[in-house]
CSV table of C-alpha atoms in Angstrom, one decimal:
chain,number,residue,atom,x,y,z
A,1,UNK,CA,-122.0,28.3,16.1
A,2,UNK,CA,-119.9,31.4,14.9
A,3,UNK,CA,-117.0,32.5,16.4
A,4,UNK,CA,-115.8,35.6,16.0
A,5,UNK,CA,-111.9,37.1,16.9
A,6,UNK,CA,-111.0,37.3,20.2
A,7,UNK,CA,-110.0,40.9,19.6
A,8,UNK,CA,-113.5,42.0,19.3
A,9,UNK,CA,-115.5,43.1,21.8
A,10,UNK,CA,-116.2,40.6,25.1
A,11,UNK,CA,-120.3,41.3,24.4
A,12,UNK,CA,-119.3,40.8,20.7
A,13,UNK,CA,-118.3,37.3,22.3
A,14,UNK,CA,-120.8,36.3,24.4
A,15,UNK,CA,-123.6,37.2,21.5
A,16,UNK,CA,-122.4,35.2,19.1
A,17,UNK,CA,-123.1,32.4,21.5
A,18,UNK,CA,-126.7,31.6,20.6
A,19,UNK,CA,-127.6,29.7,23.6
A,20,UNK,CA,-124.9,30.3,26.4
A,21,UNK,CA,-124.2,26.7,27.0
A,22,UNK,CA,-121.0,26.8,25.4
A,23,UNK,CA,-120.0,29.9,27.3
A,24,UNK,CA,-117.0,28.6,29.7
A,25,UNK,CA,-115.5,27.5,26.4
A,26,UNK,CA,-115.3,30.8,25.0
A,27,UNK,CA,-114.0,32.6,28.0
A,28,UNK,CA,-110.9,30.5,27.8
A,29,UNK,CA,-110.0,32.2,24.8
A,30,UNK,CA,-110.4,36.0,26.3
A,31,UNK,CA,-107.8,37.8,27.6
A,32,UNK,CA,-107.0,38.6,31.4
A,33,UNK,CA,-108.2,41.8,30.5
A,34,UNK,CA,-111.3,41.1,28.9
A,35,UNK,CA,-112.9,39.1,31.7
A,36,UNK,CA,-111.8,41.2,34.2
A,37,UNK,CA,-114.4,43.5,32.8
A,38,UNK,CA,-116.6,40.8,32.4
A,39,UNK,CA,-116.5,40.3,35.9
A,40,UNK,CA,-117.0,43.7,36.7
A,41,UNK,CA,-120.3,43.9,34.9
A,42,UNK,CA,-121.4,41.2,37.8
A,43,UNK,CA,-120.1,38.2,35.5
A,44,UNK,CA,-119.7,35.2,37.8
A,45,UNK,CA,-118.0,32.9,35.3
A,46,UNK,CA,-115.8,35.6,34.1
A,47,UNK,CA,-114.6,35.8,37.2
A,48,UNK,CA,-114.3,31.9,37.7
A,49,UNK,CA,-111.7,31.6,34.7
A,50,UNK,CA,-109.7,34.1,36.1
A,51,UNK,CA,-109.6,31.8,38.9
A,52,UNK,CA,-109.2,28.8,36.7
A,53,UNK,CA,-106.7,30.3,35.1
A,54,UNK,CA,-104.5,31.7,38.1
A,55,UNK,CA,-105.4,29.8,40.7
A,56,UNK,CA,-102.1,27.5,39.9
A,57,UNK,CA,-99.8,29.9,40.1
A,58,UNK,CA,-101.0,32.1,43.0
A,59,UNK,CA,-100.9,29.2,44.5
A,60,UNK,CA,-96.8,28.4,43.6
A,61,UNK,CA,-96.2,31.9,44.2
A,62,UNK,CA,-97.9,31.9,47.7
A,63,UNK,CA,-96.1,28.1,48.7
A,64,UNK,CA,-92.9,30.1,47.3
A,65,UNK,CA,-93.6,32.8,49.9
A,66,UNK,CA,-95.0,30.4,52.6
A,67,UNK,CA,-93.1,27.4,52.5
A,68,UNK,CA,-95.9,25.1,53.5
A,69,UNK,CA,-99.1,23.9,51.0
A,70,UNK,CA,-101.4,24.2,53.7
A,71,UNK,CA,-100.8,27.8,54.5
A,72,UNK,CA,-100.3,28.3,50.8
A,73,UNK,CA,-103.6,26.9,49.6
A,74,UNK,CA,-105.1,29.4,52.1
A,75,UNK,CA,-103.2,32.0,50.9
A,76,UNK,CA,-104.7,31.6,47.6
A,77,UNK,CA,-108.1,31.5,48.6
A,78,UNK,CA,-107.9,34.3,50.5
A,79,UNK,CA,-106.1,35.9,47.5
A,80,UNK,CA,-109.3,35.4,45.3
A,81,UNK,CA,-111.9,36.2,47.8
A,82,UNK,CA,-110.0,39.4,48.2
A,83,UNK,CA,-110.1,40.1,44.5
A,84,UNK,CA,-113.7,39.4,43.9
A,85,UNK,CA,-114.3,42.0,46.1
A,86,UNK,CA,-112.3,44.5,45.1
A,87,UNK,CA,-112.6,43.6,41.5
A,88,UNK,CA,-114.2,47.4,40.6
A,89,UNK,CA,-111.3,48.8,41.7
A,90,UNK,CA,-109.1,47.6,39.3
A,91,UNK,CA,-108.0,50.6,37.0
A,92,UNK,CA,-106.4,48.6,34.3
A,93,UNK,CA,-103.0,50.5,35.1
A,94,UNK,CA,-101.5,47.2,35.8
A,95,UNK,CA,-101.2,43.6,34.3
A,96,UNK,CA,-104.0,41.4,35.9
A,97,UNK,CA,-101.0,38.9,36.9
A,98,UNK,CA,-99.5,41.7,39.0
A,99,UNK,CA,-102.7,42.8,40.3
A,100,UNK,CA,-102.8,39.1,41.9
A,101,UNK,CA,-99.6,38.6,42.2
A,102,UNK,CA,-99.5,42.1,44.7
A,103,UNK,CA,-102.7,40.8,46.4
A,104,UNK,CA,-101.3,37.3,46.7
A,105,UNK,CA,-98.3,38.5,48.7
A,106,UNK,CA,-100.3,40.7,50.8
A,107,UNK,CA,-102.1,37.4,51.9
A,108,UNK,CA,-99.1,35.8,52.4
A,109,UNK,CA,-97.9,38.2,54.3
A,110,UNK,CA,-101.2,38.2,56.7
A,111,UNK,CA,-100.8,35.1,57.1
A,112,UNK,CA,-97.2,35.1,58.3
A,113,UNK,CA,-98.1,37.9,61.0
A,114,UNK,CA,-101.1,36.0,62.3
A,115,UNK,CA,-98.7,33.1,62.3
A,116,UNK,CA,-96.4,34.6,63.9
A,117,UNK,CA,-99.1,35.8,66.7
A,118,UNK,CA,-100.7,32.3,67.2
A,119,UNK,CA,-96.9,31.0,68.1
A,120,UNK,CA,-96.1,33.9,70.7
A,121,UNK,CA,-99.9,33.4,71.8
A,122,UNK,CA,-98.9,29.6,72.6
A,123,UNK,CA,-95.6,29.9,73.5
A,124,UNK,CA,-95.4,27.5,76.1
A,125,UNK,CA,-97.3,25.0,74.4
A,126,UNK,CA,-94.0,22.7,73.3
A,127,UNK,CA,-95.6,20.5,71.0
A,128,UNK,CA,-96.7,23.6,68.5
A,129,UNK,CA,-99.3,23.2,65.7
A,130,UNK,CA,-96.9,22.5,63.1
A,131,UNK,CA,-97.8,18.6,64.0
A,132,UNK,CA,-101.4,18.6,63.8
A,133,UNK,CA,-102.4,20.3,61.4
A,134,UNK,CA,-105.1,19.1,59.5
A,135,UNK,CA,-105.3,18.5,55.8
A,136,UNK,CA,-108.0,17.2,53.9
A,137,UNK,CA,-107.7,14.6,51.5
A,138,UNK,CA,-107.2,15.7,48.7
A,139,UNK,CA,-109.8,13.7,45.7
A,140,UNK,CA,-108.0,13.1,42.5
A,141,UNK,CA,-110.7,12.3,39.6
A,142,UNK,CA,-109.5,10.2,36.8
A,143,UNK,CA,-109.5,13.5,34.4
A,144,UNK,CA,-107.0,15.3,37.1
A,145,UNK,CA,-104.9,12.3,38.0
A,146,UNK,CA,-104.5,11.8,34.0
A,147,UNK,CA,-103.5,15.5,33.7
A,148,UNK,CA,-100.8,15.3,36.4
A,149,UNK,CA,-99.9,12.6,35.1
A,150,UNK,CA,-99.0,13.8,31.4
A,151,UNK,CA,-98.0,17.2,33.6
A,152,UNK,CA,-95.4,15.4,35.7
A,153,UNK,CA,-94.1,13.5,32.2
A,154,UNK,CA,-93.9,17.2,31.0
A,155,UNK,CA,-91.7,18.4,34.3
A,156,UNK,CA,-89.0,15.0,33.2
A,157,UNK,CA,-88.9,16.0,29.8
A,158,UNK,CA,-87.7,19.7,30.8
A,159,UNK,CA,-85.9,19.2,33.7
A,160,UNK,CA,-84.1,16.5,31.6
A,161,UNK,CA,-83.6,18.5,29.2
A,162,UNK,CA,-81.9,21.2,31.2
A,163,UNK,CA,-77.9,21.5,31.0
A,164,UNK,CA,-76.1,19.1,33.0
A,165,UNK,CA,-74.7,22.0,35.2
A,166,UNK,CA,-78.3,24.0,35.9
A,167,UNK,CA,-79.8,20.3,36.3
A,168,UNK,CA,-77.3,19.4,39.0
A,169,UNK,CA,-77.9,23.1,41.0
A,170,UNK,CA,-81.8,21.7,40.8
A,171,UNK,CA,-81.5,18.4,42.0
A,172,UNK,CA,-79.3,19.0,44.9
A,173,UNK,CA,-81.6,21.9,45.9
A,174,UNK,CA,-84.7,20.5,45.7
A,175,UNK,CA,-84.3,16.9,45.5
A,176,UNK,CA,-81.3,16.7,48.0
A,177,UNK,CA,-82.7,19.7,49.9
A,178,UNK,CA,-78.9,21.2,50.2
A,179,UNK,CA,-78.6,24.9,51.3
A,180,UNK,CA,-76.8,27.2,48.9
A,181,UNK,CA,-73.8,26.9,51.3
A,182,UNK,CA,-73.5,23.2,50.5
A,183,UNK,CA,-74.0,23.2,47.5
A,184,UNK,CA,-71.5,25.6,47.1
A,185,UNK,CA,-68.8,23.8,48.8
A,186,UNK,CA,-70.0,20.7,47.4
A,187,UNK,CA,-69.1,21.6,43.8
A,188,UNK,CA,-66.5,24.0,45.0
A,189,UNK,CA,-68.2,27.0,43.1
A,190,UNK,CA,-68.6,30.1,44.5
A,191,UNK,CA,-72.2,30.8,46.2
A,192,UNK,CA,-73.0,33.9,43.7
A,193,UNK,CA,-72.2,31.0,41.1
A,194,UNK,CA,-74.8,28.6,43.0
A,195,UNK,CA,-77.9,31.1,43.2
A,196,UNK,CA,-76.9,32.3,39.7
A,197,UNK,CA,-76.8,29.0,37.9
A,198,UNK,CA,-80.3,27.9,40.0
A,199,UNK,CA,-81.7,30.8,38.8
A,200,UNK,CA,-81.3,30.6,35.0
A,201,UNK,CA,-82.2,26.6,35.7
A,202,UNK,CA,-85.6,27.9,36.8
A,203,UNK,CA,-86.2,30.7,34.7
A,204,UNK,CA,-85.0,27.7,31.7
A,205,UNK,CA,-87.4,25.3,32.9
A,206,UNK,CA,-90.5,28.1,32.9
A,207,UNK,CA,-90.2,28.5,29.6
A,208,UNK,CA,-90.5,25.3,28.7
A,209,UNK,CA,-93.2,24.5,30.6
A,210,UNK,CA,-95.1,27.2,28.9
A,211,UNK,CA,-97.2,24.6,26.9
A,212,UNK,CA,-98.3,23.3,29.9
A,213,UNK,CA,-101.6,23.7,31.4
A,214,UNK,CA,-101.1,25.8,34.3
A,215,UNK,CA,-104.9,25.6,35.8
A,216,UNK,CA,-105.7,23.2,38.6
A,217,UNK,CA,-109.4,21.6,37.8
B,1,UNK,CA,-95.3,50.9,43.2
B,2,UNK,CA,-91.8,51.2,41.8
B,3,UNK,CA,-91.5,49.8,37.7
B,4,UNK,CA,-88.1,48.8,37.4
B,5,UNK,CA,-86.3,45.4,35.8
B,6,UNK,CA,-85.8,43.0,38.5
B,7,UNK,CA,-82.5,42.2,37.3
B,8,UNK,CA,-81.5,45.7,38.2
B,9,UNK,CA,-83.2,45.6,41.4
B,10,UNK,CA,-80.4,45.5,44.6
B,11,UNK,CA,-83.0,42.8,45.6
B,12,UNK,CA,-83.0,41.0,42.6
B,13,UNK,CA,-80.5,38.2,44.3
B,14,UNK,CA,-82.6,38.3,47.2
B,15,UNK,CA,-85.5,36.1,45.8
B,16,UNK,CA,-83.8,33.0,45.6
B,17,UNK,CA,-82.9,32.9,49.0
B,18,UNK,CA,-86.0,33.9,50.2
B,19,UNK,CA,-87.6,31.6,48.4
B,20,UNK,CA,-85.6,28.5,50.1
B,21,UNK,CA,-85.7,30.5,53.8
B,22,UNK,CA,-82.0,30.7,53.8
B,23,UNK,CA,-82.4,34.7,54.5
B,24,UNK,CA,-82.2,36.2,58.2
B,25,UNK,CA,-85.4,37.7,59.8
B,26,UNK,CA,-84.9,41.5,59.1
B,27,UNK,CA,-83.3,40.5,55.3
B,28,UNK,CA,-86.9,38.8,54.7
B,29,UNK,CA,-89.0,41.6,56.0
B,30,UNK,CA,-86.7,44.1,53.9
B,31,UNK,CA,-87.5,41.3,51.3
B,32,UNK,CA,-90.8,41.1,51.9
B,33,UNK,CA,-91.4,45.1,52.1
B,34,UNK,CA,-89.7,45.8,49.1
B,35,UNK,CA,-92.1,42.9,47.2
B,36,UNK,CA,-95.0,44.9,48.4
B,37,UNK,CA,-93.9,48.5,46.5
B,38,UNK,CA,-92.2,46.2,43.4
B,39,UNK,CA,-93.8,44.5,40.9
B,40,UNK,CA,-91.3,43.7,38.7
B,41,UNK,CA,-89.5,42.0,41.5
B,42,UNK,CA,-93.2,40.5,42.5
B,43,UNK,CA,-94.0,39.2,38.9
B,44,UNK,CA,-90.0,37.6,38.7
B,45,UNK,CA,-90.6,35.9,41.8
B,46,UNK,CA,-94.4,34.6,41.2
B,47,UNK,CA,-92.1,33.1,37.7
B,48,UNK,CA,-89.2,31.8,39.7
B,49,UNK,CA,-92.0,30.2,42.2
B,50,UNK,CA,-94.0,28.4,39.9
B,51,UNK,CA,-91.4,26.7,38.0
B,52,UNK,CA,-89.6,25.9,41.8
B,53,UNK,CA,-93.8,24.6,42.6
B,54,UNK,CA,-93.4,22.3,39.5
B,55,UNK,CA,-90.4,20.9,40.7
B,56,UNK,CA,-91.6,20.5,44.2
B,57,UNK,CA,-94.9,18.3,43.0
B,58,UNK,CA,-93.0,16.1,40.4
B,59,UNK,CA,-90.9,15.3,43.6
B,60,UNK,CA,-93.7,14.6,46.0
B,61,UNK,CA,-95.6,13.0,42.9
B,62,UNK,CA,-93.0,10.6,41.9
B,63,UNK,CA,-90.4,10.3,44.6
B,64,UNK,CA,-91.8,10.4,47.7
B,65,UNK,CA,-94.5,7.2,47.7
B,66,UNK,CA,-90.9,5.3,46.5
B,67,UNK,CA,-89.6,3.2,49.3
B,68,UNK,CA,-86.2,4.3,50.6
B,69,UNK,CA,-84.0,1.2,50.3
B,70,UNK,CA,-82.4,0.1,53.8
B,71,UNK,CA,-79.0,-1.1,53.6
B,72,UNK,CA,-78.0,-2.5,56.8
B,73,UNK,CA,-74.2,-2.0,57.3
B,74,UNK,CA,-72.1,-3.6,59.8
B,75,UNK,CA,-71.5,-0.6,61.9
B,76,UNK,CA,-68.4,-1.0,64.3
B,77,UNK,CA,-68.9,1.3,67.5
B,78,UNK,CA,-66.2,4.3,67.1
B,79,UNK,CA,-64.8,3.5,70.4
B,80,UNK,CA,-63.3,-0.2,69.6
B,81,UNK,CA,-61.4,-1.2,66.6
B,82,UNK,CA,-60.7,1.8,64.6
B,83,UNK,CA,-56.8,2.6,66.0
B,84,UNK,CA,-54.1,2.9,64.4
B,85,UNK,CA,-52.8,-0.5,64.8
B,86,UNK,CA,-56.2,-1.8,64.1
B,87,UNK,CA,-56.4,-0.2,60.8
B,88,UNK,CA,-52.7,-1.5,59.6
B,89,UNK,CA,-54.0,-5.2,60.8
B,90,UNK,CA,-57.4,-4.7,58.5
B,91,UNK,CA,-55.4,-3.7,55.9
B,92,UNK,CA,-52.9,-6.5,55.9
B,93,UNK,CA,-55.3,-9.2,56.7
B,94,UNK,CA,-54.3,-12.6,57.8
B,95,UNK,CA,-50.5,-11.4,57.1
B,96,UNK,CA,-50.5,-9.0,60.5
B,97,UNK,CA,-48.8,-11.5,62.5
B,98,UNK,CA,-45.9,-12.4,60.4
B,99,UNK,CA,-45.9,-9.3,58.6
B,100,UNK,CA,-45.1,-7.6,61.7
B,101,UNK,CA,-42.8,-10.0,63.2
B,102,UNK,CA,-40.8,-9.8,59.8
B,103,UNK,CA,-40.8,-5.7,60.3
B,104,UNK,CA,-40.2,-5.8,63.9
B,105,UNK,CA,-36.9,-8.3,62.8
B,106,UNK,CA,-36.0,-5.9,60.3
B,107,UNK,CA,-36.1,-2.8,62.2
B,108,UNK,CA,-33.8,-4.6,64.6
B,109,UNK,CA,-31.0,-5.3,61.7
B,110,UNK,CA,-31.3,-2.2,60.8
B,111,UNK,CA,-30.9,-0.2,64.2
B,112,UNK,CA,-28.5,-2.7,65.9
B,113,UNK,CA,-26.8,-4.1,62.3
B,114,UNK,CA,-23.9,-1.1,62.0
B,115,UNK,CA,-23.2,-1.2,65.3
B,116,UNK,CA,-22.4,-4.9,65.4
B,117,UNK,CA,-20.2,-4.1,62.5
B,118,UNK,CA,-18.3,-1.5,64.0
B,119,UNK,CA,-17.6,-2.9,67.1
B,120,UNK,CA,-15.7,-5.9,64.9
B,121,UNK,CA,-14.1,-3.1,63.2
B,122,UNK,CA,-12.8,-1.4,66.4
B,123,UNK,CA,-11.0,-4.7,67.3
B,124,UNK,CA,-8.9,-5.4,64.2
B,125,UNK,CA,-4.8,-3.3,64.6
B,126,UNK,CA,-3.5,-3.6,61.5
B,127,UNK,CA,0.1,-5.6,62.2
B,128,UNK,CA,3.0,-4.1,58.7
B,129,UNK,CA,5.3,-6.4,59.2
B,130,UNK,CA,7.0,-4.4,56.9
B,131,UNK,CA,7.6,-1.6,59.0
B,132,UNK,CA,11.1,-1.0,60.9
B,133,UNK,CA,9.2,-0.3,64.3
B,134,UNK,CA,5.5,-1.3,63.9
B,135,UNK,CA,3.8,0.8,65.8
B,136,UNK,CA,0.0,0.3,66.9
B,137,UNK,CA,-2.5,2.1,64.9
B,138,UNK,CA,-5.8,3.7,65.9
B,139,UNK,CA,-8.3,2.8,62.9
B,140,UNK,CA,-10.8,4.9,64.1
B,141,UNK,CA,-9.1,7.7,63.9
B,142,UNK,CA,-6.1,6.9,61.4
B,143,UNK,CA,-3.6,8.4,63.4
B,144,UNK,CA,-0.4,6.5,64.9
B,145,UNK,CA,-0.2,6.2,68.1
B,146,UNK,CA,3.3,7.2,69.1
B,147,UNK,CA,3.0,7.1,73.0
B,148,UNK,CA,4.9,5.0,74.7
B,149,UNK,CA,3.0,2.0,76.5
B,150,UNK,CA,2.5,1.4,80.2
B,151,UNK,CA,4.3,-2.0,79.8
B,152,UNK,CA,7.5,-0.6,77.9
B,153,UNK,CA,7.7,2.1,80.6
B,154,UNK,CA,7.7,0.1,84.2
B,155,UNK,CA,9.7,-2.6,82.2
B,156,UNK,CA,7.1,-5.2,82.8
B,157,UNK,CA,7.0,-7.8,80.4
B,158,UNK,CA,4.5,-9.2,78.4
B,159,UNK,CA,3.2,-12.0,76.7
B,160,UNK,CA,5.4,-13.8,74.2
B,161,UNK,CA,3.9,-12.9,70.6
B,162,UNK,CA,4.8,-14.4,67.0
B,163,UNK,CA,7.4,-13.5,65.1
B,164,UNK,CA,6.9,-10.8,62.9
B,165,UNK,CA,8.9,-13.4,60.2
B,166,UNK,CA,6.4,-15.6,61.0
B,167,UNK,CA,3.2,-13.4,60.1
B,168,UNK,CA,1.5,-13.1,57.1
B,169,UNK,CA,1.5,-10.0,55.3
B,170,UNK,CA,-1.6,-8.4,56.2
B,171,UNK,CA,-2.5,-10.6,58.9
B,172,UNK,CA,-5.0,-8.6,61.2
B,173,UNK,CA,-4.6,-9.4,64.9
B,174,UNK,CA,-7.7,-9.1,66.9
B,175,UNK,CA,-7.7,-7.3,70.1
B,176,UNK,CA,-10.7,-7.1,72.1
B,177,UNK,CA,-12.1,-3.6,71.9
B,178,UNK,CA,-11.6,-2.3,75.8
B,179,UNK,CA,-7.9,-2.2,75.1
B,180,UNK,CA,-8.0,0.6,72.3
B,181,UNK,CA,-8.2,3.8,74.0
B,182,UNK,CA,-9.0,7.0,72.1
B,183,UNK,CA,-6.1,9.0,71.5
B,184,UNK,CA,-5.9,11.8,74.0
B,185,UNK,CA,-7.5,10.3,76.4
B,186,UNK,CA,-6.1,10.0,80.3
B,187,UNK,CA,-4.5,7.0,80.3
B,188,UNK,CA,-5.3,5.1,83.3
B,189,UNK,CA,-2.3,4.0,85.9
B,190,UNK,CA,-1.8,0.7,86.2
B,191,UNK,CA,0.3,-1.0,88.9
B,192,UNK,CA,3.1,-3.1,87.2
B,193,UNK,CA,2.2,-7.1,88.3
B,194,UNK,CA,4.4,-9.0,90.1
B,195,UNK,CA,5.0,-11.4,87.4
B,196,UNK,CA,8.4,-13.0,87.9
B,197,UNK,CA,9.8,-13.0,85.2
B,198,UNK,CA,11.5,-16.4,83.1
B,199,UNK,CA,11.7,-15.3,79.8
B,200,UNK,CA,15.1,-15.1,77.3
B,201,UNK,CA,16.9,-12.0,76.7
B,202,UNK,CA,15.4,-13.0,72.8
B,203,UNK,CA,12.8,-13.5,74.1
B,204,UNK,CA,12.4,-10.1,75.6
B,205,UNK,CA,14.0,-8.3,72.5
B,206,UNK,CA,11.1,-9.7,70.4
B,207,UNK,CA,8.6,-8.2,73.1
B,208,UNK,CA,10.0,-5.0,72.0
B,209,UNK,CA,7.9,-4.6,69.8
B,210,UNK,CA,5.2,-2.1,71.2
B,211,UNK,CA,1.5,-3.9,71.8
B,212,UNK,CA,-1.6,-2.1,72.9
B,213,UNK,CA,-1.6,-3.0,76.6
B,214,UNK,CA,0.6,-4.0,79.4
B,215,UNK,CA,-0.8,-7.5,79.7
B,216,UNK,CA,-1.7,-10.5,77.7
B,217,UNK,CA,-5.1,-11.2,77.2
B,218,UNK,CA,-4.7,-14.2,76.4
B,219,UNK,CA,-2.8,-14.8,79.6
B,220,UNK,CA,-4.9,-18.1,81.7
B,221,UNK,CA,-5.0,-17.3,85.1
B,222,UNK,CA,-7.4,-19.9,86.4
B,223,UNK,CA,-6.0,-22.6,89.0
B,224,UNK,CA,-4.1,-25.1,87.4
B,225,UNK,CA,-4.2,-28.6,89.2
B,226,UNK,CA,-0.5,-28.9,89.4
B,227,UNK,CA,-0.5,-25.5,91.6
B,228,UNK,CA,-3.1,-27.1,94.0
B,229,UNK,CA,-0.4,-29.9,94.5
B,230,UNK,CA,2.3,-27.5,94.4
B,231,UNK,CA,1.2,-26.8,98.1
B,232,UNK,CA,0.3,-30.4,99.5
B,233,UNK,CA,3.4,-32.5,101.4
B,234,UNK,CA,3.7,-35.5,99.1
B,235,UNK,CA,6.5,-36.6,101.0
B,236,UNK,CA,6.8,-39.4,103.4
């Protein structure tokens, strides 16, 4: 098989495969860039490792948005539908992250105002549709429970890692599900001090997960 | 849509916040409007969300199926056995009882003590033999008192008293307390008793010397039997 640099050309790529079966493994090694063209020249894998690729992380950034996985999953579904589609009209002006990312909170959005609707829509109805919502089971295959497994051993080791100081902000945050109020008067530190120090924990912690495998199989 | 570095954004400390839902309504759909026209603010918060997602799942992953421990505890209802008194008795134990008897007996010395002393003290007149005419003497207030007593002025005698040879130097008489009266006081007016009187000329030149009052106290008044016979016909 020869392989040729990634810089070259994404047809330069995909004829140096011989027989196509190994195809999905190249594409992993092309830039966002790359197969968005790819995908715009009616490339349906190209497309799918954009989606393998992202779909993680639309995801996190639609649940950050959303608050709820349900709605969030959604989100990013819809977030991907509405990129296939308008795939040709991406200029290239922007990074493809920030192309998806703006998509991403336009679906979030969305689905916030039709929220929003369904609850004055069913005002009266007092036991709301927050309790019955319906979630399907997720399947875990042995290859994806023994990725989040070594990706939750990964999450330890860098949140362990962290300072004792950002570590504390995170743990009482997310663990002890404190507002920044509490927290606040908790450690006696002033809020700016709270949403400063969680801040630089986070942004800490994403760069050490870095290595990580960020796409959801 | 605007280009700028989030940090420099006015809603760069928005994100957080937003993020947990601890904004109000109109600050998230200022929020929410601005992430629309920013993408530097929209790529910082996409970061700042994944890393808060990883978080999240490593929680839900390896926390949540963990069974919460139950600790039962003894709970006391707040509305019995949490007074004041009951939170003294807990903290002394089985030593409550005593313990507070003991304080109870000691807050009584204490309040009642000096004023059992000073009442003795009121009582003792200091008797100077020494002096040419002894005269009584306040010790409360340390002052002499010079005035002249009911039973020198209506000439009414009194009871016989020691010698002043035969006294010890620095012997303290006691006189019960209701016969000092504070200098400057009214002195009350008492009528002279009818007390006939059988006592020596020496007798009454030793009762000179000036006393507190115009009776004895020591004087026994009750019946005597000899009086009740005094009044019975014994004859034949």
């Amino acid at each position: 098989m020869r392989w040729i640099s990634y810089s070259d050309s994404v047809y330069a790529v995909r004829f140096s495969c011989p027989d196509g079966a190994d195809t999905s493994l190249m594409l992993t090694n092309l830039t966002d860039e790359k197969l968005v063209e790819l995908a715009v020249s009616n490339d349906p894998e190209a497309f799918g490792e954009i989606v393998k690729r992202w779909e993680r992380k639309i995801f996190a950034l639609c649940f950050g948005m959303l608050g709820r996985e349900d709605e969030a999953r959604d989100a990013a579904q819809e977030t991907f539908i509405a990129a296939y589609r308008n795939i040709s009209n991406f200029r290239g002006e922007a990074k493809v992250s920030s192309w998806l990312h703006r998509i991403a909170v336009n679906q979030c959005l969305t689905v916030k105002r039709r929220a929003k609707t369904r609850s004055e829509e069913f005002f009266d109805d007092e036991a709301g549709d927050t309790e019955n919502v319906f979630i399907a089971p997720t399947h875990r295959s042995p290859a994806r429970a023994a990725e989040q497994g070594e990706r939750l051993t990964i999450v330890r080791q860098a949140v362990s890692s962290l300072p004792v100081d950002l570590r504390q902000v995170i743990v009482m945050k997310e663990f002890e599900e404190m507002t920044f109020q509490e927290i606040s008067d908790t450690l006696e530190l002033p809020l700016s001090t709270v949403k400063s120090r969680l801040y630089t924990a986070l942004r800490q912690l994403r760069m050490k997960l870095e290595r990580l495998p960020m796409e959801i199989s | 849509m605007a280009r700028v570095n989030a940090s420099n954004c006015r809603f760069a400390n928005d994100a957080l916040p937003y993020m947990y839902g601890e904004l109000t309504s109109p600050e998230a759909s200022e929020f929410e409007l601005h992430l629309l026209d920013c993408t530097a603010c929209t790529d910082e918060f996409a970061e700042i969300s994944n890393a808060r997602y990883e978080v999240y799942e490593w929680k839900k992953l390896e926390f949540e199926p963990l069974t919460t421990p139950v600790f039962e505890i003894p709970y006391v209802p707040a509305s019995e056995g949490f007074s004041f008194v009951d939170k003294i008795r807990a903290a002394f134990g089985g030593w409550a009882v005593p313990g507070g008897a003991f304080a109870a007996l000691a807050v009584a010395l204490l309040t009642f003590g000096p004023l059992l002393w000073t009442s003795d003290v009121k009582d003792i007149v200091v008797v100077n033999s020494n002096l040419a005419s002894p005269e009584p003497v306040d010790l409360l207030s340390d002052r002499v008192v010079s005035e002249k007593l009911p039973s020198q002025v209506a000439g009414v005698p009194v009871k016989k008293e020691e010698e002043p040879s035969q006294r010890r130097e620095g012997y303290v008489d006691r006189v019960p307390q209701r016969n000092v009266r504070a200098v400057g006081s009214p002195r009350p007016v008492r009528s002279p008793r009818p007390v006939e009187s059988k006592q020596t000329s020496a007798e009454n030149q030793r009762n000179d010397t000036p006393t507190l009052n115009d009776f004895a106290e020591d004087e026994d008044t009750s019946l005597r039997l000899a009086q009740l016979f005094e009044d019975i016909d014994t004859s034949d």
